[in-house]
Amino acid sequence: HRAKALWKLGRRQEALDSLRKAIDLTEAQRREVVEDESRASFLGQYLVMYDRAVEFCLQMGRQEEAYRYVQKSKARVFVEAIHARSAEEGDRIKASVPEPVDAESLRARLGGDDAAVEYYLGRDHSWVFVIRKNGFKVQGIDFKAADARIEAAATLGLISKVNFEPSHQALDWQLKRLYAALIAPVEQSLEGARRLLIIPNRELVQLPF
């Protein structure tokens, strides 16, 4: 809340610094949360701060810093998912949360004909990052985390009925909608790419890209 207030006052750097401190403090508290139900609720509130940090960085023109927050958020979700499967394994990984991959490291691994398309779905805003060997672009999309849950369920439901003729038209319509929302906004940035690396987020992992 302090970060949001500072941002509205035009004190952008102080707002971002406040968010960094909040994330660090919350991370320290999170280690004390033991019960799975409490942990899930805590994580949901915690991720909102990452969303805000990504948003602030992008509005300040600091795209690669925003990308680092995206990776940090995903690393935290990954660790919590491991913990949910096995407390012992989760405790082992918590001690060393994976270091986030930065855009420069990813670019170094891409070929000239490659394009990485990475999604980050927030509660209020979402973005798609396009990383090429010699370029980096971020585009906002009108497709939030809550939308992904609904659209994934609808798409999988239609796919399960694909053997029934009447469902073909509905599935085609649904896939075209998803293309317009997820791919079309960055289509021009993919020109010349012969191989796409799709990195989905949240329920987008269920979609047949």
CSV table of C-alpha atoms in Angstrom, one decimal:
chain,number,residue,atom,x,y,z
A,1,HIS,CA,0.0,0.0,0.0
A,2,ARG,CA,2.9,2.3,0.7
A,3,ALA,CA,4.3,1.6,-2.8
A,4,LYS,CA,1.0,2.4,-4.4
A,5,ALA,CA,0.7,5.7,-2.5
A,6,LEU,CA,4.2,6.7,-3.4
A,7,TRP,CA,3.5,5.9,-7.1
A,8,LYS,CA,0.4,8.1,-7.1
A,9,LEU,CA,2.6,10.9,-5.7
A,10,GLY,CA,4.9,10.5,-8.6
A,11,ARG,CA,7.8,9.2,-6.5
A,12,ARG,CA,8.3,6.2,-8.8
A,13,GLN,CA,11.7,5.0,-7.7
A,14,GLU,CA,10.7,5.2,-4.0
A,15,ALA,CA,7.6,3.2,-4.9
A,16,LEU,CA,9.6,0.5,-6.5
A,17,ASP,CA,12.1,0.4,-3.6
A,18,SER,CA,9.2,0.0,-1.2
A,19,LEU,CA,7.9,-3.0,-3.2
A,20,ARG,CA,11.3,-4.6,-3.2
A,21,LYS,CA,11.4,-4.3,0.6
A,22,ALA,CA,7.9,-5.6,1.0
A,23,ILE,CA,8.7,-8.6,-1.2
A,24,ASP,CA,11.8,-9.4,0.9
A,25,LEU,CA,9.9,-9.0,4.2
A,26,THR,CA,7.1,-11.2,3.0
A,27,GLU,CA,9.5,-13.8,1.8
A,28,ALA,CA,11.0,-14.0,5.3
A,29,GLN,CA,7.5,-14.3,6.8
A,30,ARG,CA,6.4,-17.0,4.3
A,31,ARG,CA,8.9,-19.4,5.7
A,32,GLU,CA,7.0,-19.4,9.0
A,33,VAL,CA,3.7,-20.3,7.3
A,34,VAL,CA,3.3,-24.0,7.8
A,35,GLU,CA,-0.3,-25.1,7.0
A,36,ASP,CA,-0.9,-25.7,3.3
A,37,GLU,CA,-4.2,-23.7,3.3
A,38,SER,CA,-2.6,-20.7,4.9
A,39,ARG,CA,0.4,-21.0,2.6
A,40,ALA,CA,-1.8,-21.0,-0.5
A,41,SER,CA,-3.7,-17.9,0.7
A,42,PHE,CA,-0.4,-16.2,1.7
A,43,LEU,CA,1.1,-16.9,-1.7
A,44,GLY,CA,-1.9,-15.4,-3.5
A,45,GLN,CA,-1.5,-12.1,-1.7
A,46,TYR,CA,2.3,-12.3,-2.1
A,47,LEU,CA,2.1,-12.6,-5.9
A,48,VAL,CA,0.1,-9.4,-6.2
A,49,MET,CA,3.2,-7.6,-5.2
A,50,TYR,CA,5.1,-9.2,-8.0
A,51,ASP,CA,2.4,-8.1,-10.4
A,52,ARG,CA,2.7,-4.6,-9.2
A,53,ALA,CA,6.5,-4.6,-9.5
A,54,VAL,CA,6.3,-5.8,-13.1
A,55,GLU,CA,3.8,-3.1,-13.8
A,56,PHE,CA,5.9,-0.4,-12.2
A,57,CYS,CA,9.1,-1.4,-14.0
A,58,LEU,CA,7.3,-1.5,-17.4
A,59,GLN,CA,5.8,2.0,-16.9
A,60,MET,CA,9.3,3.2,-16.0
A,61,GLY,CA,10.7,1.7,-19.3
A,62,ARG,CA,12.7,-0.9,-17.4
A,63,GLN,CA,11.6,-3.9,-19.4
A,64,GLU,CA,14.4,-6.3,-18.5
A,65,GLU,CA,14.0,-5.6,-14.8
A,66,ALA,CA,10.3,-6.3,-15.2
A,67,TYR,CA,11.3,-9.6,-16.8
A,68,ARG,CA,13.4,-10.5,-13.8
A,69,TYR,CA,10.4,-10.0,-11.5
A,70,VAL,CA,8.4,-12.3,-13.8
A,71,GLN,CA,11.0,-15.0,-13.4
A,72,LYS,CA,11.2,-14.5,-9.6
A,73,SER,CA,7.4,-14.9,-9.4
A,74,LYS,CA,7.5,-18.1,-11.4
A,75,ALA,CA,10.3,-19.5,-9.3
A,76,ARG,CA,8.3,-18.9,-6.2
A,77,VAL,CA,5.2,-20.6,-7.6
A,78,PHE,CA,7.4,-23.5,-8.7
A,79,VAL,CA,8.8,-24.0,-5.2
A,80,GLU,CA,5.3,-23.8,-3.6
A,81,ALA,CA,4.0,-26.4,-6.1
A,82,ILE,CA,6.9,-28.8,-5.2
A,83,HIS,CA,6.1,-28.2,-1.5
A,84,ALA,CA,2.4,-29.1,-2.1
A,85,ARG,CA,3.5,-32.5,-3.5
A,86,SER,CA,6.1,-33.3,-0.9
A,87,ALA,CA,6.9,-31.2,2.2
A,88,GLU,CA,10.3,-32.8,2.5
A,89,GLU,CA,11.2,-32.0,-1.1
A,90,GLY,CA,9.7,-28.6,-0.8
A,91,ASP,CA,11.8,-27.8,2.3
A,92,ARG,CA,15.0,-28.9,0.5
A,93,ILE,CA,14.3,-26.7,-2.5
A,94,LYS,CA,13.1,-23.7,-0.4
A,95,ALA,CA,16.7,-23.3,0.8
A,96,SER,CA,17.8,-22.5,-2.7
A,97,VAL,CA,15.0,-21.0,-4.8
A,98,PRO,CA,16.2,-21.1,-8.5
A,99,GLU,CA,17.9,-17.9,-9.6
A,100,PRO,CA,15.7,-16.3,-12.2
A,101,VAL,CA,16.8,-16.4,-15.9
A,102,ASP,CA,17.4,-12.9,-17.3
A,103,ALA,CA,16.6,-11.8,-20.8
A,104,GLU,CA,20.2,-11.5,-21.8
A,105,SER,CA,20.9,-15.2,-20.8
A,106,LEU,CA,17.9,-16.4,-22.8
A,107,ARG,CA,18.9,-14.3,-25.8
A,108,ALA,CA,22.3,-16.0,-25.8
A,109,ARG,CA,20.7,-19.4,-26.0
A,110,LEU,CA,18.4,-18.5,-29.0
A,111,GLY,CA,19.3,-19.0,-32.6
A,112,GLY,CA,18.7,-16.3,-35.2
A,113,ASP,CA,15.5,-18.0,-36.4
A,114,ASP,CA,14.1,-18.6,-32.8
A,115,ALA,CA,11.6,-16.6,-30.9
A,116,ALA,CA,10.6,-17.1,-27.2
A,117,VAL,CA,7.1,-16.1,-26.4
A,118,GLU,CA,6.6,-15.9,-22.6
A,119,TYR,CA,3.3,-15.0,-20.9
A,120,TYR,CA,2.8,-13.5,-17.5
A,121,LEU,CA,-0.8,-13.3,-16.2
A,122,GLY,CA,-1.5,-11.0,-13.3
A,123,ARG,CA,-4.7,-10.3,-11.3
A,124,ASP,CA,-5.2,-6.9,-13.0
A,125,HIS,CA,-2.8,-6.8,-15.9
A,126,SER,CA,-1.1,-9.3,-18.1
A,127,TRP,CA,1.8,-9.2,-20.6
A,128,VAL,CA,3.6,-11.2,-23.2
A,129,PHE,CA,7.3,-11.0,-23.7
A,130,VAL,CA,8.9,-11.7,-27.0
A,131,ILE,CA,12.6,-12.5,-26.8
A,132,ARG,CA,14.7,-12.8,-30.0
A,133,LYS,CA,18.4,-13.1,-30.6
A,134,ASN,CA,18.7,-9.4,-31.2
A,135,GLY,CA,15.5,-8.0,-29.7
A,136,PHE,CA,13.2,-7.8,-26.7
A,137,LYS,CA,9.6,-6.6,-26.7
A,138,VAL,CA,6.8,-6.5,-24.2
A,139,GLN,CA,3.1,-6.2,-25.1
A,140,GLY,CA,0.2,-5.8,-22.7
A,141,ILE,CA,-2.7,-8.2,-23.4
A,142,ASP,CA,-6.3,-8.2,-22.3
A,143,PHE,CA,-6.2,-11.7,-20.7
A,144,LYS,CA,-6.0,-11.9,-17.0
A,145,ALA,CA,-5.3,-14.8,-14.7
A,146,ALA,CA,-9.0,-15.3,-14.0
A,147,ASP,CA,-9.7,-15.4,-17.7
A,148,ALA,CA,-7.2,-18.2,-18.2
A,149,ARG,CA,-9.0,-20.5,-15.8
A,150,ILE,CA,-12.3,-20.0,-17.7
A,151,GLU,CA,-10.8,-20.2,-21.2
A,152,ALA,CA,-8.7,-23.3,-20.5
A,153,ALA,CA,-11.8,-25.1,-19.1
A,154,ALA,CA,-13.9,-24.1,-22.0
A,155,THR,CA,-11.2,-25.2,-24.6
A,156,LEU,CA,-10.5,-28.5,-22.9
A,157,GLY,CA,-14.2,-29.2,-22.8
A,158,LEU,CA,-14.6,-28.6,-26.5
A,159,ILE,CA,-11.6,-30.7,-27.3
A,160,SER,CA,-13.0,-33.6,-25.3
A,161,LYS,CA,-16.0,-33.5,-27.7
A,162,VAL,CA,-14.0,-33.2,-30.9
A,163,ASN,CA,-15.3,-36.5,-32.3
A,164,PHE,CA,-18.8,-35.0,-32.4
A,165,GLU,CA,-19.4,-33.1,-35.6
A,166,PRO,CA,-21.4,-30.2,-34.0
A,167,SER,CA,-18.5,-29.3,-31.7
A,168,HIS,CA,-16.1,-28.6,-34.6
A,169,GLN,CA,-17.4,-25.2,-35.3
A,170,ALA,CA,-17.4,-24.2,-31.7
A,171,LEU,CA,-13.9,-25.4,-31.1
A,172,ASP,CA,-12.7,-23.5,-34.2
A,173,TRP,CA,-14.3,-20.4,-33.0
A,174,GLN,CA,-12.8,-20.8,-29.5
A,175,LEU,CA,-9.3,-21.3,-30.9
A,176,LYS,CA,-9.5,-18.3,-33.1
A,177,ARG,CA,-10.5,-16.2,-30.1
A,178,LEU,CA,-7.5,-17.5,-28.2
A,179,TYR,CA,-5.2,-16.7,-31.1
A,180,ALA,CA,-6.6,-13.2,-31.3
A,181,ALA,CA,-6.0,-12.7,-27.6
A,182,LEU,CA,-2.6,-14.4,-27.1
A,183,ILE,CA,-0.7,-14.5,-30.4
A,184,ALA,CA,-2.1,-11.7,-32.7
A,185,PRO,CA,-0.8,-8.8,-30.4
A,186,VAL,CA,2.8,-9.9,-31.0
A,187,GLU,CA,2.5,-11.5,-34.4
A,188,GLN,CA,4.6,-8.8,-36.1
A,189,SER,CA,7.4,-9.4,-33.6
A,190,LEU,CA,7.5,-13.1,-34.8
A,191,GLU,CA,8.3,-12.3,-38.4
A,192,GLY,CA,11.2,-14.5,-39.7
A,193,ALA,CA,11.0,-16.9,-36.8
A,194,ARG,CA,11.0,-20.6,-37.8
A,195,ARG,CA,10.9,-22.0,-34.3
A,196,LEU,CA,8.7,-20.7,-31.4
A,197,LEU,CA,9.5,-21.4,-27.8
A,198,ILE,CA,6.1,-20.9,-26.0
A,199,ILE,CA,6.4,-20.4,-22.2
A,200,PRO,CA,2.9,-20.3,-20.8
A,201,ASN,CA,1.8,-19.1,-17.3
A,202,ARG,CA,-0.8,-20.3,-14.9
A,203,GLU,CA,-3.7,-22.2,-16.6
A,204,LEU,CA,-2.3,-21.3,-20.1
A,205,VAL,CA,-0.2,-24.5,-19.7
A,206,GLN,CA,-3.4,-26.5,-20.5
A,207,LEU,CA,-3.9,-24.8,-23.9
A,208,PRO,CA,-2.9,-26.6,-27.1
A,209,PHE,CA,-0.7,-23.9,-28.5
